[in-house]
Short mmCIF file of C-alpha atoms and ligand atoms in Angstrom, two decimals:
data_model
loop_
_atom_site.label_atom_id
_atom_site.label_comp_id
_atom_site.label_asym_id
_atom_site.label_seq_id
_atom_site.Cartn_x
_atom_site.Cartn_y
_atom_site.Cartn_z
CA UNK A 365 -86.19 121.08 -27.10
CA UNK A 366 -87.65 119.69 -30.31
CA UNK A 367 -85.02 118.11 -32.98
CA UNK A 368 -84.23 117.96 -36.12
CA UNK A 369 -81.97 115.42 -38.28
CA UNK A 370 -79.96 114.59 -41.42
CA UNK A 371 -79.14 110.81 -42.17
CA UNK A 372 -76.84 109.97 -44.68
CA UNK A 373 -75.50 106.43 -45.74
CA UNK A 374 -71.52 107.33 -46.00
CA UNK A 375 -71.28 105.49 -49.27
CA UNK A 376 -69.83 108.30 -51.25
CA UNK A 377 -69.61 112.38 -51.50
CA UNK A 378 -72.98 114.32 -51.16
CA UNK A 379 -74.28 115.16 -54.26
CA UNK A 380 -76.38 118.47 -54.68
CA UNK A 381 -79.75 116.40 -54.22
CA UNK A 382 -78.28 114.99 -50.77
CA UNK A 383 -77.08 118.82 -49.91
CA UNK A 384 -80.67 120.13 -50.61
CA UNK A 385 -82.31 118.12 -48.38
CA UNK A 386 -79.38 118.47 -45.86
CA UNK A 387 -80.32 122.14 -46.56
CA UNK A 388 -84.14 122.19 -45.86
CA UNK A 389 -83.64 119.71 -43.14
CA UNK A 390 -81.20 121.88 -41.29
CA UNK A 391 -83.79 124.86 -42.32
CA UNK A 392 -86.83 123.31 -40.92
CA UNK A 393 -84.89 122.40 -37.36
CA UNK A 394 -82.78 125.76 -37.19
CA UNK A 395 -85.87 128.28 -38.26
CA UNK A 396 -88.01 126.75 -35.55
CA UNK A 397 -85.20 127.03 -32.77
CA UNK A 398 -84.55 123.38 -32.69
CA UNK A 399 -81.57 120.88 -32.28
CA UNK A 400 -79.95 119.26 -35.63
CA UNK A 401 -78.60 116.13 -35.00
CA UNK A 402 -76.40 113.51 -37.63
CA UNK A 403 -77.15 109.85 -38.19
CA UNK A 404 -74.60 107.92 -40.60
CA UNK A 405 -76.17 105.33 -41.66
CA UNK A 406 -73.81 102.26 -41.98
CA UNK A 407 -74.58 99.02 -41.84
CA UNK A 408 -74.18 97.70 -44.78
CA UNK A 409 -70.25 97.75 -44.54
CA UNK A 410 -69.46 97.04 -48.50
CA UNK A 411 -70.99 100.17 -49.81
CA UNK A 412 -70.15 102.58 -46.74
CA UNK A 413 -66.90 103.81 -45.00
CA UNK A 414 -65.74 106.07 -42.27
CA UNK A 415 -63.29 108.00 -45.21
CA UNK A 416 -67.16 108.50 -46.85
CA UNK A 417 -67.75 109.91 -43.48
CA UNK A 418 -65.20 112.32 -42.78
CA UNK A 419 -65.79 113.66 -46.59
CA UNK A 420 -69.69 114.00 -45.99
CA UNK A 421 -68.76 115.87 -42.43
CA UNK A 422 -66.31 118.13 -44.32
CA UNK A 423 -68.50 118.75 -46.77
CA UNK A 424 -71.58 119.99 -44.41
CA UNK A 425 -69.38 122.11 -42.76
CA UNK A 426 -68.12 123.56 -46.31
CA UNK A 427 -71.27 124.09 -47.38
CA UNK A 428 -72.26 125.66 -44.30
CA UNK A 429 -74.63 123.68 -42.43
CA UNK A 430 -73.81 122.87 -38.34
CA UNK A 431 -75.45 120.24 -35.82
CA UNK A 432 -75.23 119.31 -31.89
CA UNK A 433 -73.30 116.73 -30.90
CA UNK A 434 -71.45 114.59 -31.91
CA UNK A 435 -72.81 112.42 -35.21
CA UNK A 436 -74.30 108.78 -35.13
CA UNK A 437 -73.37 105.52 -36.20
CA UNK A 438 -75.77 103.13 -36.33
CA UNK A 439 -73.18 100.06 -37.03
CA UNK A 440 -72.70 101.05 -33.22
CA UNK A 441 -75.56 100.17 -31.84
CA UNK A 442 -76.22 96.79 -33.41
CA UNK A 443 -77.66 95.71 -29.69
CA UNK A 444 -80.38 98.20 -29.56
CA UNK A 445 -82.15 96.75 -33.30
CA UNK A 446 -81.44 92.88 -31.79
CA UNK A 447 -82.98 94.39 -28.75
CA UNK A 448 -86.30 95.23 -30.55
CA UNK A 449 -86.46 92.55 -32.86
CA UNK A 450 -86.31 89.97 -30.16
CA UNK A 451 -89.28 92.25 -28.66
CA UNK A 452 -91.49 91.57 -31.29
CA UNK A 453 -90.36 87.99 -31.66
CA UNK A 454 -91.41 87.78 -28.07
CA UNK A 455 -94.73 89.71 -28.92
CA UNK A 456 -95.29 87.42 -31.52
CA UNK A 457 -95.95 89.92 -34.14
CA UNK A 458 -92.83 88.68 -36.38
CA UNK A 459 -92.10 85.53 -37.75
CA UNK A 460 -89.34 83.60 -39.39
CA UNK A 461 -88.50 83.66 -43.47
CA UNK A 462 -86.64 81.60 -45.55
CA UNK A 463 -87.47 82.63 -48.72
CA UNK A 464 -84.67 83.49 -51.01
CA UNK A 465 -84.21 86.61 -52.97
CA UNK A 466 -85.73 84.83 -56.46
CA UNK A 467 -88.94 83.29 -54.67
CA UNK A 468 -89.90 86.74 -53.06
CA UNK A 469 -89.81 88.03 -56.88
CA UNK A 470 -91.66 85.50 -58.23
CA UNK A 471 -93.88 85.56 -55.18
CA UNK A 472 -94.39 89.06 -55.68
CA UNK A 473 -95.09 88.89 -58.39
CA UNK A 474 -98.58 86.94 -57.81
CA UNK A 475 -101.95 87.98 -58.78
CA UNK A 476 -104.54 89.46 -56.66
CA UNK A 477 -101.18 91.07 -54.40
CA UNK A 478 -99.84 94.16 -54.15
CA UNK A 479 -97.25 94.10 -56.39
CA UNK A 480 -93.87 93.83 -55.14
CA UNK A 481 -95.48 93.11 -51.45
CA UNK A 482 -94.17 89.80 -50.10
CA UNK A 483 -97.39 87.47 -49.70
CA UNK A 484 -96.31 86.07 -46.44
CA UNK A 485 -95.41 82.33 -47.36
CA UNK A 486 -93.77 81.40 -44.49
CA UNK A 487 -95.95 83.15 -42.27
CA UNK A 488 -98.20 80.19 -43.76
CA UNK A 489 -96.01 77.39 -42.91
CA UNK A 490 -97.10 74.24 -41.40
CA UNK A 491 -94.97 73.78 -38.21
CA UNK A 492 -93.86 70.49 -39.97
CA UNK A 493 -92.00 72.56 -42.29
CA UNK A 494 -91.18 75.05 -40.58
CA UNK A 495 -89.33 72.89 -38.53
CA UNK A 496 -87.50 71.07 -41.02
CA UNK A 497 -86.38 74.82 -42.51
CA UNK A 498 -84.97 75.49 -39.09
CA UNK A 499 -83.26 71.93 -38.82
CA UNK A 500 -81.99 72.81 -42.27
CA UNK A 501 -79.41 75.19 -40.45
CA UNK A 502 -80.44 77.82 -43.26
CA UNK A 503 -80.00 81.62 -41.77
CA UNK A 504 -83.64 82.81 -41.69
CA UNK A 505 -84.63 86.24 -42.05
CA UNK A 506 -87.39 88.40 -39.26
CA UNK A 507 -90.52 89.82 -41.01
CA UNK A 508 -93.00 91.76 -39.46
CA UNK A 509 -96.30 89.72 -39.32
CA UNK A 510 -98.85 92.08 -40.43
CA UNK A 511 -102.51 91.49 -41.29
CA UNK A 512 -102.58 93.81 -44.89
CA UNK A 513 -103.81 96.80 -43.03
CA UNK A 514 -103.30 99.93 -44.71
CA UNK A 515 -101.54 103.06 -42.25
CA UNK A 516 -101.68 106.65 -43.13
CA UNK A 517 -99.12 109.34 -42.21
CA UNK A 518 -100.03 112.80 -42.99
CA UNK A 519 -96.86 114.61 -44.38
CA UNK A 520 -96.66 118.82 -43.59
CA UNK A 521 -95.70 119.52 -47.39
CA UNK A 522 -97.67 117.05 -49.37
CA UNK A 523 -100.94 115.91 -47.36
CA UNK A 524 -101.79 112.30 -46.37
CA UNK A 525 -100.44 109.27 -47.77
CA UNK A 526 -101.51 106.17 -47.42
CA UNK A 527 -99.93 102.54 -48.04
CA UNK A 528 -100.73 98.91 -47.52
CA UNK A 529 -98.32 97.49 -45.07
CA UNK A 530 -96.21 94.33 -46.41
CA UNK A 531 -94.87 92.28 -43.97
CA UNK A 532 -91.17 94.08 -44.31
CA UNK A 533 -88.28 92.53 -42.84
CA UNK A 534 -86.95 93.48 -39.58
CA UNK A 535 -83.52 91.81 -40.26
CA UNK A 536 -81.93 90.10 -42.63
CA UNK A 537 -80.95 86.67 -42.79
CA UNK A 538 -77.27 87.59 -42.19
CA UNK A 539 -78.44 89.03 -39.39
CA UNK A 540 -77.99 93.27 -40.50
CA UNK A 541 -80.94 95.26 -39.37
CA UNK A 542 -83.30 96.22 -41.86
CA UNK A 543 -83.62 99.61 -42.89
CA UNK A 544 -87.03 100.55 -41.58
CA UNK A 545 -86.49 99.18 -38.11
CA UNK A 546 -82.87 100.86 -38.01
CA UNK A 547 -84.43 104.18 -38.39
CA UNK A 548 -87.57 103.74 -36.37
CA UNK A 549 -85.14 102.53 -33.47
CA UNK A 550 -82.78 105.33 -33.71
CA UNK A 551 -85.64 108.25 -34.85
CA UNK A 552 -86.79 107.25 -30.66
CA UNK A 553 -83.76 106.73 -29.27
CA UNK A 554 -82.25 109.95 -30.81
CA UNK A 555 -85.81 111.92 -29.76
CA UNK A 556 -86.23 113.25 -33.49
CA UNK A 557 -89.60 115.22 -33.53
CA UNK A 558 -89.07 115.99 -37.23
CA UNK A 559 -87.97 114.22 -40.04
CA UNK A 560 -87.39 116.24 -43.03
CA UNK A 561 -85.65 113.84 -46.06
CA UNK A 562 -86.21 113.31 -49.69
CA UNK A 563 -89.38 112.26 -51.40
CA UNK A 564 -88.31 109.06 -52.37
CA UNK A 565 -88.90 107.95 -49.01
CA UNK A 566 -92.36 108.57 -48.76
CA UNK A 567 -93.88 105.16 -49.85
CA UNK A 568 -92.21 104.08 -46.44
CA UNK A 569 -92.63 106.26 -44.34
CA UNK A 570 -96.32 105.09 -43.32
CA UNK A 571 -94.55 101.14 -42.86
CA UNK A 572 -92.35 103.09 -40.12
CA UNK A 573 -95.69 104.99 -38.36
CA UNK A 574 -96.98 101.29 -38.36
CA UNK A 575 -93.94 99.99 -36.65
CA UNK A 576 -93.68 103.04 -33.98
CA UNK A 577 -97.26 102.76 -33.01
CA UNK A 578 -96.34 98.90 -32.38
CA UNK A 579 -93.30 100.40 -30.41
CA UNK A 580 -95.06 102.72 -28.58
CA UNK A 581 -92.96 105.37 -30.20
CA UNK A 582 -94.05 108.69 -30.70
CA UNK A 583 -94.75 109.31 -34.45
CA UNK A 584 -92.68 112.58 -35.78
CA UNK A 585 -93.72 115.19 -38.02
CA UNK A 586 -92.60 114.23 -41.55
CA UNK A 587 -92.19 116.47 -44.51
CA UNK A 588 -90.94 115.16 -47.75
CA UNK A 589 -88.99 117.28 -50.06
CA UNK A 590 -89.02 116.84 -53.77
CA UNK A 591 -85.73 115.00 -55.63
CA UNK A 592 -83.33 116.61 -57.84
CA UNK A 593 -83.54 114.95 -61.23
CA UNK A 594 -80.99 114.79 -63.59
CA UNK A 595 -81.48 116.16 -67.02
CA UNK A 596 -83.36 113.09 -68.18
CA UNK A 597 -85.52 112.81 -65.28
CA UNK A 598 -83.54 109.97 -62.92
CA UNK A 599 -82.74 110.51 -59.89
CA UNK A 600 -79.54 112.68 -59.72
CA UNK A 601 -76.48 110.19 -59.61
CA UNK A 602 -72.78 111.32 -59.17
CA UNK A 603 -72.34 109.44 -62.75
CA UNK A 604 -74.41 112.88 -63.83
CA UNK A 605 -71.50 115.00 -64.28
CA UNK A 606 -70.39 117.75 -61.50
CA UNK A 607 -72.86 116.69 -58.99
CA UNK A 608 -70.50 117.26 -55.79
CA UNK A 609 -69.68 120.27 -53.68
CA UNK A 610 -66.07 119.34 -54.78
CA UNK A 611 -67.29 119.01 -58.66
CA UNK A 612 -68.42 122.85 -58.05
CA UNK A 613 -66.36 124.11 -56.35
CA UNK A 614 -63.46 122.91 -59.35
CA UNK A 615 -65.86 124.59 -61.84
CA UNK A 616 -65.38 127.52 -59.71
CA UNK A 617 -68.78 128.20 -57.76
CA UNK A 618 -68.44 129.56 -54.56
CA UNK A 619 -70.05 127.40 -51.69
CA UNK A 620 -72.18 130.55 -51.10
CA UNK A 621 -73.22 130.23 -54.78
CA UNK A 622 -74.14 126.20 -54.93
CA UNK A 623 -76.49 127.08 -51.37
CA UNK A 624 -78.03 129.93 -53.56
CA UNK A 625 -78.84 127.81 -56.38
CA UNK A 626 -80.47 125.05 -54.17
CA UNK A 627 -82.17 127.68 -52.52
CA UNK A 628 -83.55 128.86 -55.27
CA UNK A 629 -84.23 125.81 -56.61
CA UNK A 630 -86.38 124.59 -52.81
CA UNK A 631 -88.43 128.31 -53.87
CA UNK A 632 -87.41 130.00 -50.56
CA UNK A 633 -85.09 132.72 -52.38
CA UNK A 634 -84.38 134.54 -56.31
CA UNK A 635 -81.35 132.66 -57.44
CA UNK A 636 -78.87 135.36 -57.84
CA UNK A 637 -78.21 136.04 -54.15
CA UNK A 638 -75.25 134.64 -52.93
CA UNK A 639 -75.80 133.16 -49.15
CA UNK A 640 -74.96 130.62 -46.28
CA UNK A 641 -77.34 128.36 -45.27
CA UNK A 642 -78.30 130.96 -41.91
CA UNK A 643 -78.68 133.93 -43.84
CA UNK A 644 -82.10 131.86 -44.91
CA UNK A 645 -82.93 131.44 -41.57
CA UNK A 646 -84.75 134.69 -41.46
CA UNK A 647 -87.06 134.58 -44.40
CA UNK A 648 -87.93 130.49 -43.98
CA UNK A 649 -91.11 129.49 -44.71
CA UNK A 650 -91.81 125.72 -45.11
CA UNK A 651 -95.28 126.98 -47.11
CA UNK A 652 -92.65 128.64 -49.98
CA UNK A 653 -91.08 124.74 -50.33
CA UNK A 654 -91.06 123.85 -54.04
CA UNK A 655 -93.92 120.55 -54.69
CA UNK A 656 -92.34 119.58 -57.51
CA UNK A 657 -88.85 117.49 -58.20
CA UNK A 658 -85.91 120.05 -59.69
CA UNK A 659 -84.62 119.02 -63.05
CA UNK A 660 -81.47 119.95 -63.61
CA UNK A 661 -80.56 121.68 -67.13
CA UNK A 662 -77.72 120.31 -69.07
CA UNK A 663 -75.79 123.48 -69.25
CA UNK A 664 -76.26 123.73 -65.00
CA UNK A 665 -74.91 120.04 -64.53
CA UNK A 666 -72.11 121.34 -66.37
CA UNK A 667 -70.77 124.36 -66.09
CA UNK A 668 -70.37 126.85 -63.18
CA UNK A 669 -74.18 128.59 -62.17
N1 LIG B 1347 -79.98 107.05 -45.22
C1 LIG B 1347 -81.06 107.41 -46.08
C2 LIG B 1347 -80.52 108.00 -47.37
O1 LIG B 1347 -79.38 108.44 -47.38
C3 LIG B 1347 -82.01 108.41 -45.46
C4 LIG B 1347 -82.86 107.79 -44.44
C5 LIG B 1347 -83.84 108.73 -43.76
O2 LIG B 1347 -83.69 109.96 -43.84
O3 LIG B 1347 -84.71 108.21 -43.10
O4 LIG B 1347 -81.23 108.04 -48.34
#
């Protein structure tokens, strides 16, 4: 059976732009008969925690949504990244980097490159100094040695999309999986045919095709789904205002009446309906999704809808 997912990092309550994808995620999987499965999303243990967690579970289940199984944690399965990394150590297709956080920047920050791509200096390293950096003790962290092809994915909502591939790191120095390998590991190992998630994540998204192709991974279906914005066009933040199922729900919305509005706001339903996420099941139709972000008014960050 195909399957679906929704992966949060527990770092804080869902705000209405995590719930909407939540929503279309769980739409997408549920309309087509499929399993919805939970990934949290913590390994980077100063900004998340398991009382994050248990709010974000409570509030999918509030809001409506359900999934199979029992949820995900990637900070358990730490062996499974260092598995793969050492695979494409072993592969050689990633190499060591020293480079700290200000000599990327500036490094990135060179002509004739990408910007913000890291030019792959110590992929360039004489093995004389290379092997003074690793008698220097200094942690090091993995990169991906690519050669600056571009990869395309081609997303369901919003066409292809095409991107240069940096050399991204695999893990950091401190030895914490990177982000893109994380998911890529645990999009195979959890058998996800379909990732549905938040626009934001599309520049990415053809760096992870890249890496499952090298994995001999099969490469999901991906479909993209506009932001939220707050009134001045950022990316809805809880510092917003009443942003949070909770937020609402002490305004005095309904549950029923925040799924409505997000609904409406995706452009599968008229906003004055009332519903739970499966009374959408019916009428879904990934062709009605909205293609453009949802701005949020003032007046509807702050008062009851
Ligand atoms: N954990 C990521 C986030 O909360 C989502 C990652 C993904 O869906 O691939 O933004």
């Amino acid at each position: 059976m195909s399957r679906g997912r929704f992966a949060p990092s527990p770092t804080g309550p869902l705000h209405l732009g995590n719930l909407r994808t939540a929503l279309a995620a769980w739409l997408f999987a549920r309309a087509a008969g499929s399993e919805f499965v939970l990934r949290f999303e913590d390994l980077d243990p100063i900004v998340t925690s398991r009382d994050h967690e248990t709010r974000q579970l409570r509030e999918l289940e509030l809001f409506g949504l359900d999934w199979d199984g029992e949820p995900m944690r990637q900070s358990e399965h730490l062996d499974r990244y260092r598995t793969v990394v050492q695979e494409l150590r072993a592969r050689d297709l990633s190499y060591l980097c020293w480079c700290t956080r200000r000599e990327i920047r500036e490094a990135a920050q060179a002509p004739h490159h990408p910007t913000g791509h890291y030019p792959g200096t110590c992929r360039l390293l004489t093995d004389e100094d290379r092997q003074k950096q690793q008698a220097s003790g200094r942690p090091a962290a993995v990169r991906l040695a690519t050669g600056g092809e571009s990869f395309e994915i081609v997303d369901r909502l919003t066409g292809p999309h095409r991107e240069t591939i940096d050399d991204l790191v695999l893990e950091r120095a401190d030895g914490t999986p990177a982000y893109n390998l994380a998911v890529v590991v645990d999009d195979a190992a959890q058998g996800i045919e379909e990732v549905v998630r938040g626009d934001d994540l599309l520049s990415t998204t053809p760096r992870q095709a890249y890496l499952q192709q090298l994995l001999g991974y099969p490469e999901p279906i991906w479909a993209h789904v506009p932001l939220v914005l707050s009134p001045t066009g950022e990316r809805l933040a809880k510092r917003d205002g009443a942003v949070t199922l909770e937020d609402r729900i002490a305004l005095g919305d309904r549950p029923e009446r925040v799924v409505s509005v997000l609904a409406a706001s995706l452009g599968l339903q008229p906003p004055d309906r009332e519903v739970r996420p499966a009374d959408l099941l019916e009428t879904f139709d990934p062709s009605l999704i909205s293609r453009s972000p949802w701005t949020m008014s003032p007046t509807q960050i702050e008062s009851c809808w």
